Coordinates of C-alpha atoms in Angstrom, one line a residue:
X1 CA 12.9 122.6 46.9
X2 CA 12.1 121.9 50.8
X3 CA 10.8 118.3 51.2
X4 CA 8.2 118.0 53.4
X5 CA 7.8 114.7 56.1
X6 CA 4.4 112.3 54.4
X7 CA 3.5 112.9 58.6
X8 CA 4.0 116.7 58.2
X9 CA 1.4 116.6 55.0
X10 CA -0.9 114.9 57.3
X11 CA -1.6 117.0 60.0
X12 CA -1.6 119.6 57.7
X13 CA -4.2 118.3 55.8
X14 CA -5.8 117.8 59.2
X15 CA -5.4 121.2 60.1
X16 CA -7.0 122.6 56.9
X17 CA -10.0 120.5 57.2
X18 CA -10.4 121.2 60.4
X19 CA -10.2 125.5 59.6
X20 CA -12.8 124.4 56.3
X21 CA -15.2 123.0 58.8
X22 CA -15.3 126.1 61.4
X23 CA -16.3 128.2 57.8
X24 CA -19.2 126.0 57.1
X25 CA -22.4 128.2 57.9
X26 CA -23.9 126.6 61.1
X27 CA -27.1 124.9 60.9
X28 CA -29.7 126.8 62.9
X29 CA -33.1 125.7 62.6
X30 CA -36.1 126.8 65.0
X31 CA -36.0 124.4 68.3
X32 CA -39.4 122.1 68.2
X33 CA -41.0 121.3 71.4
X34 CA -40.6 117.4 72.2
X35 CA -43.4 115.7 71.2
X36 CA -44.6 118.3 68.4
X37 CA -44.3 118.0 64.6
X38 CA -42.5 121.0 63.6
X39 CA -41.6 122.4 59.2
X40 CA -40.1 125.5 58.5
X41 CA -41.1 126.3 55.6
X42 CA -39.7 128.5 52.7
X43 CA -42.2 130.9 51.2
X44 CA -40.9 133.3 48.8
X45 CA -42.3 136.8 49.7
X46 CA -43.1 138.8 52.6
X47 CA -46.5 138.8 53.2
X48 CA -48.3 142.1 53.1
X49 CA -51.9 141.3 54.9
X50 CA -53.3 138.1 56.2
X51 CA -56.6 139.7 55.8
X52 CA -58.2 137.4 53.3
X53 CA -60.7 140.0 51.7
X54 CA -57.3 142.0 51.1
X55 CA -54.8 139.6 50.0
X56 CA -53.7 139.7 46.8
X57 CA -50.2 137.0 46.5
X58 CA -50.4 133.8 46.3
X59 CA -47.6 133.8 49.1
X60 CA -49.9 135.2 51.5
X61 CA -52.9 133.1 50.3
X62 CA -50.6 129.9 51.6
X63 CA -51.0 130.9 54.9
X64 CA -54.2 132.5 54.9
X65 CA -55.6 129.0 53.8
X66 CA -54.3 127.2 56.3
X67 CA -55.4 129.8 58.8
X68 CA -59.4 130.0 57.7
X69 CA -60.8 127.7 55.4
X70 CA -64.3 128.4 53.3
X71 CA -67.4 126.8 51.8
X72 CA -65.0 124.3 49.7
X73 CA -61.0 123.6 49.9
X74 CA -58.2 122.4 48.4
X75 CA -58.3 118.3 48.6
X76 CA -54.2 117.2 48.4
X77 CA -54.6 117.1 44.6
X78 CA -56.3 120.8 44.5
X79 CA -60.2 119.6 43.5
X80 CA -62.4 121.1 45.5
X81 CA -63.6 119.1 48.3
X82 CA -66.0 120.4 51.7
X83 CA -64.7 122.3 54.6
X84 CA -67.5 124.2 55.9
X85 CA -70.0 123.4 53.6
X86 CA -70.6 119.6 54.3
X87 CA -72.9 119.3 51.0
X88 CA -75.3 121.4 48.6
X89 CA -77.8 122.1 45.8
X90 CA -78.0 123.5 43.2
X91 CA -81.6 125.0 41.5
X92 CA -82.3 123.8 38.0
X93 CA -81.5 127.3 36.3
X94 CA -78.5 127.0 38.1
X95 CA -79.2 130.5 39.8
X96 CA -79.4 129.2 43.2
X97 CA -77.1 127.4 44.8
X98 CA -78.0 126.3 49.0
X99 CA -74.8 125.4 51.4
X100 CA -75.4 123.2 54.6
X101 CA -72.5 124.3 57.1
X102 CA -71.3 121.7 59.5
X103 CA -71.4 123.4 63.3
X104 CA -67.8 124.6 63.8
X105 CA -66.0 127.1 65.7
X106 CA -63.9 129.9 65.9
X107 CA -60.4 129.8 67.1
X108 CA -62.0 131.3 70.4
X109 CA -64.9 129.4 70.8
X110 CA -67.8 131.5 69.4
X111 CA -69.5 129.5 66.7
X112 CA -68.8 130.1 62.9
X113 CA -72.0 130.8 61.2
X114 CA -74.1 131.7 58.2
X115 CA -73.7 135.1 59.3
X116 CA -70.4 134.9 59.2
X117 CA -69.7 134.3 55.0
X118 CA -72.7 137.3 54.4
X119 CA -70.5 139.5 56.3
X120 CA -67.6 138.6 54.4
X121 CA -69.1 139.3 51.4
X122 CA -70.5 142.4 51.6
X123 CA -67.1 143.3 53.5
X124 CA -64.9 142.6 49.9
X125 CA -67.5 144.4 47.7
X126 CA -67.5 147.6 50.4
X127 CA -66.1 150.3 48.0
X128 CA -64.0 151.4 51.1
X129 CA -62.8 147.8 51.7
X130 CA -61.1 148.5 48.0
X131 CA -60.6 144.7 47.4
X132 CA -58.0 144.0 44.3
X133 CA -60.0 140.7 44.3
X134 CA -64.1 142.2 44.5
X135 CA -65.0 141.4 41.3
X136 CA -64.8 137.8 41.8
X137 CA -67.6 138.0 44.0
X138 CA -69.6 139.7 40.6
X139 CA -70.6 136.6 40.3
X140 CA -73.1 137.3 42.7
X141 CA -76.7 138.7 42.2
X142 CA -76.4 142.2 42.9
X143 CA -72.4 142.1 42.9
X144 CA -71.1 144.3 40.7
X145 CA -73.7 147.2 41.7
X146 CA -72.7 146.5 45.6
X147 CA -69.3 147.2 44.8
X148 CA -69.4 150.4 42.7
X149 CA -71.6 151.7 45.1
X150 CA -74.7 152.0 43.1
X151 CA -76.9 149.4 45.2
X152 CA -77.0 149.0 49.3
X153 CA -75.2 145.8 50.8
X154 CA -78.5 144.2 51.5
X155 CA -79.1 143.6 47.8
X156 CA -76.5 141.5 47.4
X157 CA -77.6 138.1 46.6
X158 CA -76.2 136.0 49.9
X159 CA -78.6 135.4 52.5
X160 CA -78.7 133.2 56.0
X161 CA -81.9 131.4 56.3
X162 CA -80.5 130.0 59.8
X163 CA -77.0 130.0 61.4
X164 CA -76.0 126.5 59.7
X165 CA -77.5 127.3 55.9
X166 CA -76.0 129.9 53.2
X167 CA -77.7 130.7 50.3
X168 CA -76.3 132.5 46.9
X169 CA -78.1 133.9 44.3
X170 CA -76.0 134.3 41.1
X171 CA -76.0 136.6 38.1
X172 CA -75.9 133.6 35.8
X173 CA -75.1 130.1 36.5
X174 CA -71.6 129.0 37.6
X175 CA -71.2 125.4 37.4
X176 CA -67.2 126.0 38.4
X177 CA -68.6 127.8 41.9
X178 CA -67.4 125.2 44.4
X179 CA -63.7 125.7 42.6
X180 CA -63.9 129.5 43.2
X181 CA -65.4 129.0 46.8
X182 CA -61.9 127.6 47.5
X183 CA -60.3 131.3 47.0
X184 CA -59.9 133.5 49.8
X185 CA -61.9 136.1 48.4
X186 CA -65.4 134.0 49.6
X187 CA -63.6 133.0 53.0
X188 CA -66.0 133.9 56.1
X189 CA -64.1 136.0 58.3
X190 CA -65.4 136.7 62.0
X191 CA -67.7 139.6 62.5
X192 CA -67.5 140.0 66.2
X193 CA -63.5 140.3 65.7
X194 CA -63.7 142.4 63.0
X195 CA -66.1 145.0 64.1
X196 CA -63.9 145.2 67.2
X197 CA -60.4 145.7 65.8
X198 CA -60.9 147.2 62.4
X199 CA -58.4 146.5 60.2
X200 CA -56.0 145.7 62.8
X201 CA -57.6 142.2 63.6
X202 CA -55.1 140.0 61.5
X203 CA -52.5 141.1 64.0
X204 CA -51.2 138.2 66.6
X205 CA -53.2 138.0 69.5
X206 CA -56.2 139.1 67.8
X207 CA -56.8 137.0 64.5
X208 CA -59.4 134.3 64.9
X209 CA -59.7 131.7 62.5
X210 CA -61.9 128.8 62.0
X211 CA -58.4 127.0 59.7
X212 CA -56.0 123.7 61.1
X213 CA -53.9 126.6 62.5
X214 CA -53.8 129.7 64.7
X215 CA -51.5 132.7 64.4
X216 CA -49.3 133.1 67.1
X217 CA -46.4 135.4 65.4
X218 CA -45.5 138.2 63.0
X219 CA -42.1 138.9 62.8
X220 CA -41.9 141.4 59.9
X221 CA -38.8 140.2 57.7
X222 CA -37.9 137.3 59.5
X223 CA -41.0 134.7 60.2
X224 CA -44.7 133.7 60.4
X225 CA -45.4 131.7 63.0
X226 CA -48.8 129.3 62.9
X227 CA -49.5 126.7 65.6
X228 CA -52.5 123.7 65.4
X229 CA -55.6 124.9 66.0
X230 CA -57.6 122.6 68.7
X231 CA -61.1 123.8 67.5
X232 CA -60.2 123.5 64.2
X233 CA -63.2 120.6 63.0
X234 CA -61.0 117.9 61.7
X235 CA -57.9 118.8 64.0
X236 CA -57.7 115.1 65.1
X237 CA -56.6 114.9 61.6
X238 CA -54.0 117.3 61.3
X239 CA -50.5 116.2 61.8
X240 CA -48.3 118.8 61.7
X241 CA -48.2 120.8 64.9
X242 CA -46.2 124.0 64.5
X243 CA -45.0 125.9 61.1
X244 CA -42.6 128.6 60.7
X245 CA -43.4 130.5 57.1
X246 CA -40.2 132.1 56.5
X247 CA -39.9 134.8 53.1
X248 CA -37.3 133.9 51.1
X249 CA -36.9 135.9 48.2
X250 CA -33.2 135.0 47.9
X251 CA -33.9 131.8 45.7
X252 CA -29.8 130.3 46.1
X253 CA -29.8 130.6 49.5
X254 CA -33.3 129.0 50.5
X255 CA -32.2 126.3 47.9
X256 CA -28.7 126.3 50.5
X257 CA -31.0 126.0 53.5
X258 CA -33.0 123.4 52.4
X259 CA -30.0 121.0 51.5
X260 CA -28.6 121.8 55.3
X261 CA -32.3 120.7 56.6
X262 CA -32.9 124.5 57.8
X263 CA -35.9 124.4 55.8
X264 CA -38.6 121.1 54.7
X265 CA -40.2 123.1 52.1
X266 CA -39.4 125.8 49.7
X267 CA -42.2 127.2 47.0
X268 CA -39.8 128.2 44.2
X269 CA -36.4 127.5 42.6
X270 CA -34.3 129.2 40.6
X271 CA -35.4 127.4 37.0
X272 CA -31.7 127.4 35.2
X273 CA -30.2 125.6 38.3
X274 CA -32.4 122.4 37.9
X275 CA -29.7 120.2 36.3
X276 CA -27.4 121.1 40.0
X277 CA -30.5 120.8 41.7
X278 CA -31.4 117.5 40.7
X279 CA -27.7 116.2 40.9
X280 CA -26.9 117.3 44.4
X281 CA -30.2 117.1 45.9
X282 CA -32.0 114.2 44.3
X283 CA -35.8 113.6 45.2
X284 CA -35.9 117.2 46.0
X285 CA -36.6 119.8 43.8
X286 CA -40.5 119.2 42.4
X287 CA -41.9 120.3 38.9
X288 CA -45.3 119.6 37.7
X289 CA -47.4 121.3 35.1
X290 CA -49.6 124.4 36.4
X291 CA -52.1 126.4 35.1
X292 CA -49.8 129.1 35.0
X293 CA -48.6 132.1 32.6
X294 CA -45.8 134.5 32.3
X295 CA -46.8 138.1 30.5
X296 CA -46.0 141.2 30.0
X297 CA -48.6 144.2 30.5
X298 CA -48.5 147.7 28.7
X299 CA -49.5 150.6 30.3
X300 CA -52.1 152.0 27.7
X301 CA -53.4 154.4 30.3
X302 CA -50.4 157.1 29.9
X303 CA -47.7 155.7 27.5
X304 CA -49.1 156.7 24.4
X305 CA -47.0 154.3 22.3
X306 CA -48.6 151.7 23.9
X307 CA -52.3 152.7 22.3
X308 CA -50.9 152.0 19.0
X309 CA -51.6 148.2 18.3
X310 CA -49.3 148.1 15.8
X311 CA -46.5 149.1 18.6
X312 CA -47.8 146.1 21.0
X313 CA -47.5 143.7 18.1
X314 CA -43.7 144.6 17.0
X315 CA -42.6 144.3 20.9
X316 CA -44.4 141.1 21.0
X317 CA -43.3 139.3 17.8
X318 CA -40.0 140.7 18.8
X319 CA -39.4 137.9 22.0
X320 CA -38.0 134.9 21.4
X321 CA -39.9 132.6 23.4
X322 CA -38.5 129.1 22.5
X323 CA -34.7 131.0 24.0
X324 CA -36.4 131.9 27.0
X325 CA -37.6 128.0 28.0
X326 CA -35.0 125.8 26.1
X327 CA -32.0 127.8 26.9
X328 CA -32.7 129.5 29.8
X329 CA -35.5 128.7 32.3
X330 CA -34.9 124.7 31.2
X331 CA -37.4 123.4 33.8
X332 CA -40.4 122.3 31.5
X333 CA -41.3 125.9 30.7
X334 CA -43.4 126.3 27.2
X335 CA -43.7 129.0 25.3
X336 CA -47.1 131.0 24.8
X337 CA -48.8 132.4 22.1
X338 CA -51.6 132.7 24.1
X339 CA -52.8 133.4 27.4
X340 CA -55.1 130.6 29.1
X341 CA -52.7 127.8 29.7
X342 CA -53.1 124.0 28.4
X343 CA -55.4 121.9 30.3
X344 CA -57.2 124.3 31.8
X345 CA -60.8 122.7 32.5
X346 CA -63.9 123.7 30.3
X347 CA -61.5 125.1 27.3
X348 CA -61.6 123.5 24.0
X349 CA -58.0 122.3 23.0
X350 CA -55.8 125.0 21.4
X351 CA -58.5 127.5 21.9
X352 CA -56.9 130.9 20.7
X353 CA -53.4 131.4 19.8
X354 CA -51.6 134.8 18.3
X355 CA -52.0 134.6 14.9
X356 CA -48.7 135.0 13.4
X357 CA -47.7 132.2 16.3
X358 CA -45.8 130.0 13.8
X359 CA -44.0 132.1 11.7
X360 CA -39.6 132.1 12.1
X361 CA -38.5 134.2 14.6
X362 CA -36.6 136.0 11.6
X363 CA -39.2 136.7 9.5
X364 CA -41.2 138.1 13.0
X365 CA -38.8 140.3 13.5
X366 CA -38.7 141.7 10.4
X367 CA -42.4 142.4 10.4
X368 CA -42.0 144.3 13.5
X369 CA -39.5 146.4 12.2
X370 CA -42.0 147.3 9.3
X371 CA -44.6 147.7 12.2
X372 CA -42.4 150.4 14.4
X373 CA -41.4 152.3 11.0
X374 CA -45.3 152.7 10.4
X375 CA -45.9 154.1 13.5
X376 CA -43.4 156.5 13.6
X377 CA -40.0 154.8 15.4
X378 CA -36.8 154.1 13.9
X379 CA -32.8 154.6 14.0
X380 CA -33.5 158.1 14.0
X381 CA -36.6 158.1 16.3
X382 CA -35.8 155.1 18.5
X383 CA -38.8 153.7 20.3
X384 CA -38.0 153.7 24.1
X385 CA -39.5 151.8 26.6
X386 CA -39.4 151.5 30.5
X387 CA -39.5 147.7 32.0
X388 CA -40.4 147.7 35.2
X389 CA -39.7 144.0 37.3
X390 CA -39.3 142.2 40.3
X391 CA -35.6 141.4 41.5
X392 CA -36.7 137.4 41.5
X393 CA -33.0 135.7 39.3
X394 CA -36.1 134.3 37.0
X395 CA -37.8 137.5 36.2
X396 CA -34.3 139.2 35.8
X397 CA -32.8 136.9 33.2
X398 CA -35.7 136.8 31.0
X399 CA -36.0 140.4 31.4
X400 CA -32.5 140.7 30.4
X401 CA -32.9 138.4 27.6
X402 CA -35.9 140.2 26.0
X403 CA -34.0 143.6 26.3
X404 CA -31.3 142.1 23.9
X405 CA -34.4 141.1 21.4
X406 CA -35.8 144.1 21.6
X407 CA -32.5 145.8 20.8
X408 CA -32.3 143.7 17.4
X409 CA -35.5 145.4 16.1
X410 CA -34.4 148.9 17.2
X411 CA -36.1 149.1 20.4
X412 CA -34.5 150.5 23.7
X413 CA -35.5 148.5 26.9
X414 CA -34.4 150.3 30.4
X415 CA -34.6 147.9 32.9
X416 CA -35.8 148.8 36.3
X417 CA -35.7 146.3 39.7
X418 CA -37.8 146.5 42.5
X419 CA -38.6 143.9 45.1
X420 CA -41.5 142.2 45.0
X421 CA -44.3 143.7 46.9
X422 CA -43.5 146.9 45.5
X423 CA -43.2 146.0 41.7
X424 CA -46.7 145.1 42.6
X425 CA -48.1 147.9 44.6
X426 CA -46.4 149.9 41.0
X427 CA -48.0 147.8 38.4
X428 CA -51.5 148.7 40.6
X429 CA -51.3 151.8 40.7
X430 CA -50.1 152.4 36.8
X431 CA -47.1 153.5 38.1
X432 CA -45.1 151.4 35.3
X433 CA -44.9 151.3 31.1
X434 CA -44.2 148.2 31.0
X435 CA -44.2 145.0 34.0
X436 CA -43.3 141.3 33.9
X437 CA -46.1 139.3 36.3
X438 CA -47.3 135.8 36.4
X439 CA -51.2 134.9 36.6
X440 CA -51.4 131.6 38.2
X441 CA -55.4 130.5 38.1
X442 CA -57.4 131.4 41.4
X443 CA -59.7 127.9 40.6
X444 CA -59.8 125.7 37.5
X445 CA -61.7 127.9 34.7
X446 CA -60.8 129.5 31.5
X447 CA -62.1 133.3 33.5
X448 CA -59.7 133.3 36.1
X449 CA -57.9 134.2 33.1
X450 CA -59.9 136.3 30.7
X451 CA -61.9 137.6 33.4
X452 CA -58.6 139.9 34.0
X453 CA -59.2 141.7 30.5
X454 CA -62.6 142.7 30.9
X455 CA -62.9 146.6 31.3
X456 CA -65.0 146.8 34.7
X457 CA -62.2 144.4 36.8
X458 CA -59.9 147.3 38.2
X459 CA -56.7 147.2 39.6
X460 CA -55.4 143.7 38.4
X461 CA -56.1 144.6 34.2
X462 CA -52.8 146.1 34.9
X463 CA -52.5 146.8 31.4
X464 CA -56.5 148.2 31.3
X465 CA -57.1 146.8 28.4
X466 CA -61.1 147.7 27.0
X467 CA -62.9 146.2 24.7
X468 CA -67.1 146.1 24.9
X469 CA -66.8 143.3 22.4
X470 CA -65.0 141.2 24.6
X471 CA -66.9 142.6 27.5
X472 CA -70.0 141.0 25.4
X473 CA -68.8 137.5 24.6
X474 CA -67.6 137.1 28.2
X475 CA -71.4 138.1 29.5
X476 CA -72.5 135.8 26.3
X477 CA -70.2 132.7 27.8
X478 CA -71.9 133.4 31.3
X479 CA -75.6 133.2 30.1
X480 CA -74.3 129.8 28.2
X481 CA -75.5 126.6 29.5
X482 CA -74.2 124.8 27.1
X483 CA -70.8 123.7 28.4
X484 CA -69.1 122.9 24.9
X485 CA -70.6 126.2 23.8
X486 CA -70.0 128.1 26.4
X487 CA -66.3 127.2 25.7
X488 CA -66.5 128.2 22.3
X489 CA -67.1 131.6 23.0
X490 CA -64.5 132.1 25.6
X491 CA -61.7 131.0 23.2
X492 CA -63.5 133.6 20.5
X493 CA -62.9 136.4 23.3
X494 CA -59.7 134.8 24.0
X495 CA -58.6 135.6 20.2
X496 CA -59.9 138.6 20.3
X497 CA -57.9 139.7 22.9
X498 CA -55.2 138.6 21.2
X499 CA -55.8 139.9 17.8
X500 CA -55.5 143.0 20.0
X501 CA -52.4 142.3 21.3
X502 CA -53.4 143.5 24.9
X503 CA -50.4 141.6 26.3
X504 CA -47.4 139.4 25.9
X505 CA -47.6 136.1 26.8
X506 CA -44.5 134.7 27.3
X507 CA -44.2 131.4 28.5
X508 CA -46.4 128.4 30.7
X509 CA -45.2 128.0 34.2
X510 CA -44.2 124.7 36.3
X511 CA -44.5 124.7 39.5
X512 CA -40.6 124.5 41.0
X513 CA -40.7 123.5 44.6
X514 CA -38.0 122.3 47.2
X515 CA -39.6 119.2 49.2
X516 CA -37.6 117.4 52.0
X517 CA -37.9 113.5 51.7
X518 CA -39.0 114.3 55.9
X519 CA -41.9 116.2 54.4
X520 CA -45.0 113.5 53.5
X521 CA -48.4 114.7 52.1
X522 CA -47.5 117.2 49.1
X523 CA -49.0 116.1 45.8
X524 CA -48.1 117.4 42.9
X525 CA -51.4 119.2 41.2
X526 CA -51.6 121.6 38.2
X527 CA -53.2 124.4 40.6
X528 CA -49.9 124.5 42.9
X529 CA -52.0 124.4 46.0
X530 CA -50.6 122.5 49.2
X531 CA -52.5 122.9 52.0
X532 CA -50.1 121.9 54.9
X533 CA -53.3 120.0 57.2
X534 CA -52.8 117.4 54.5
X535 CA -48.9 117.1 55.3
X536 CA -47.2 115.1 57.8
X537 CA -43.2 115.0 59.0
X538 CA -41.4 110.9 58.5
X539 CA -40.3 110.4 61.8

């Protein structure tokens, strides 16, 4: 054995950390001006559009909100509070609702108006605009027959007495409306751009918004750039100055760039790393209850196996849902049996649930044995099946997961990853059997989440599921003014959905974000929504 000098060991040591140090990835984080408040921010997914009538992510709906802002917005805990409505009325039948608009402008100095928000709306219900998010304006008088082209634009039930006052007219009263003026869907947008550039106006240099920031760059793949908006009304109040949206689908290495201060915020975490998380980055990584579920759709429109109810039961009472939260997701993820989360507002407690919700998992899967032998599949005739995902390490491992339960009651599960944005663009156009999404609610209401079953909604009913009987106790609940009653109902379309088995719910979301200690201003809230005019940077 050669003996080495304790000196020797020393500078050898020396040398090695020194050769360990050159390997560490560099930090490289965008250059702020001096004097600016600068965040790069980590935001999941590319975003397709910025167009707010168009927009369908939530990814792309955090940057369009802090781009444009409508009647109502998100307050730091997500209530509603005014942005360009300062206050409003209501008529007694509810029917009527009058906005006052404060005087504001544009990013380029021509003053937002009135006019402004009837454009808008008349622009998402345009058959050609082909909005995946129209029929939240059917609310409106007129709204539905607008957009299936069976009434002229003027019929629509928004007018503008003056430049400063907006008045809708609704199909039935909506006591929840300032929550869904929050969604981008009833942002304003401006006419004079618009008419000018097409569809081409979100595009840097020529977006105008009337938000706490500007666009100033697109760099497909790599950033969004947003700077403070001086004309923004309450920009005196804004404290962030600059903010870098970066996609970052890759959820390990956004979680890597965040500990090395490349990034102050990131929207999502990989659930089963938590525990590391937590240890290694304390204060950090963020989970709060949301009104939020996990589901799988079924292609009823051309897998035949999939019109057979008995078929959508077996595949559903095949998952193991308490595996896929407990062992793991393990962030405070909940199984469903339903499809409205908890705690959504104006829902009676435990309003619907799958029937056979409480039965053993052993027993379940027995029955849906019995079930696929009745309609035809077994070891002989194997029912086969197509699961089409997203490439997200969540969506993977429970898709992995559900393949192995689906295996135990005979059932062969081919799983198929695409990126995001185009598991999406599939699951629209019914180019899937079967797709993992999440619904996360659009405002604080039981029908941001039945509202996706009923037969007239379109592209997002990925599974177009129809039923006139839930069609009818949804138009029954929107003619209630009863509030307690009106509840009632929903949960009895709620269970009849279920008793359909039109999907699978799978689990309740948390909200998983990365938050520097830097970053000041983000509130936990059960809608997920952080608008970044609320934030501030510790100096």
């Amino acid at each position: 054995m050669v003996r080495v000098s304790r000196s020797a060991r020393v500078l050898a040591l020396l040398a090695l950390a020194g050769l360990l140090g050159a390997c560490q990835p560099k930090v490289t984080r965008a250059p702020c001006p001096n004097g600016q408040v600068c965040v790069e921010y980590g935001n999941n997914t590319e975003a397709a559009t910025l167009d707010p009538q168009k927009s369908n992510l939530i990814d792309e709906a955090t940057i369009i909100a802090d781009l444009i802002v409508g009647l109502t917005t998100d307050a730091p805990d997500a209530s509603p509070a005014p942005a360009m409505a300062t206050h409003w009325e209501t008529s007694p039948d509810g029917l009527t609702w009058t906005f006052h608009l404060r005087k504001a402008d544009w990013s380029d100095g021509v003053p937002v108006t009135s006019d402004d928000f009837v454009y808008a709306y008349r622009r998402i219900l345009d058959p050609k605009t082909a909005s995946i998010y129209a029929y939240l304006l059917y609310i409106l008088q007129n709204g539905q027959a607008v957009n299936e082209g069976k009434a002229p634009p003027e019929s629509l039930g928004v007018s503008a007495p003056d430049p400063q006052t907006l008045v809708l007219k609704l199909e039935h009263p909506a006591p929840y409306l300032p929550e869904i003026a929050k969604h981008q869907s009833f942002f304003p947008v401006p006419r004079h751009v618009v008419e000018k550039w097409g569809d081409d106006w979100v595009q840097p240099g020529r977006f105008v918004g009337n938000g706490p920031y500007s666009l100033v760059t697109w760099r497909l793949g790599d950033y969004i750039q947003v700077q403070k908006n001086p004309r923004f009304f309450d920009a005196k109040n804004v404290c962030i100055d600059r903010i870098n949206y970066y996609p970052t689908p890759d959820a390990v290495m956004a979680e890597r760039r965040v500990k090395r201060g490349e990034l102050d915020l990131n929207t999502s975490f990989q659930s089963n790393r938590i525990a590391r998380l937590r240890a290694t980055m304390p204060g950090v990584p963020r989970t709060h209850t949301i009104l939020a579920t996990a589901y799988f759709s079924f292609n009823t429109r051309d897998v035949a196996a999939f019109r057979d109810v008995r078929v959508r039961r077996a595949l559903s009472m095949g998952v193991d849902r308490e595996f896929l939260t407990s062992k793991l997701l393990r962030a405070g993820q909940a199984p469903a049996y339903a499809f409205v989360p908890p705690g959504v507002a104006n829902y009676p407690q435990g309003g619907a649930q799958l029937y056979w919700a409480k039965e053993p998992l052993a027993q379940r899967q027995a029955e849906a044995k019995r079930l696929l032998a009745q309609a035809g599949y077994g070891p002989e005739n194997p029912l086969e099946v197509e699961l089409k995902i997203s490439n997200s390490p969540d969506t993977v491992l429970i898709s992995q997961a559900i393949q192995a339960d689906w295996a135990s009651i005979g059932v062969k599960a081919k799983l198929v990853q695409n990126e995001g944005q185009i598991a999406f663009a599939a699951y629209r156009n019914r180019d899937f059997e079967l797709g993992v999404m999440s619904w996360y609610a659009d405002f604080n209401d039981p029908t941001t989440f039945l509202g996706l079953m009923r037969s007239d909604t379109g592209a997002q009913n990925y599974g177009d599921y129809r039923n006139p009987s839930y069609d009818a106790l949804l138009d029954a609940a929107d003619r209630e003014p009863d509030p307690v009653r009106r509840g009632e109902i929903l949960a009895e379309a709620e269970q009849l959905m279920l008793n359909d088995e039109a999907m699978i719910p799978l689990y309740y979301l948390v909200s998983r974000n990365l938050v520097s200690p830097r970053i000041t201003g983000f509130v936990d809230n059960v809608e997920n929504f952080h608008r970044a005019r609320w934030m501030c940077v510790r100096k």
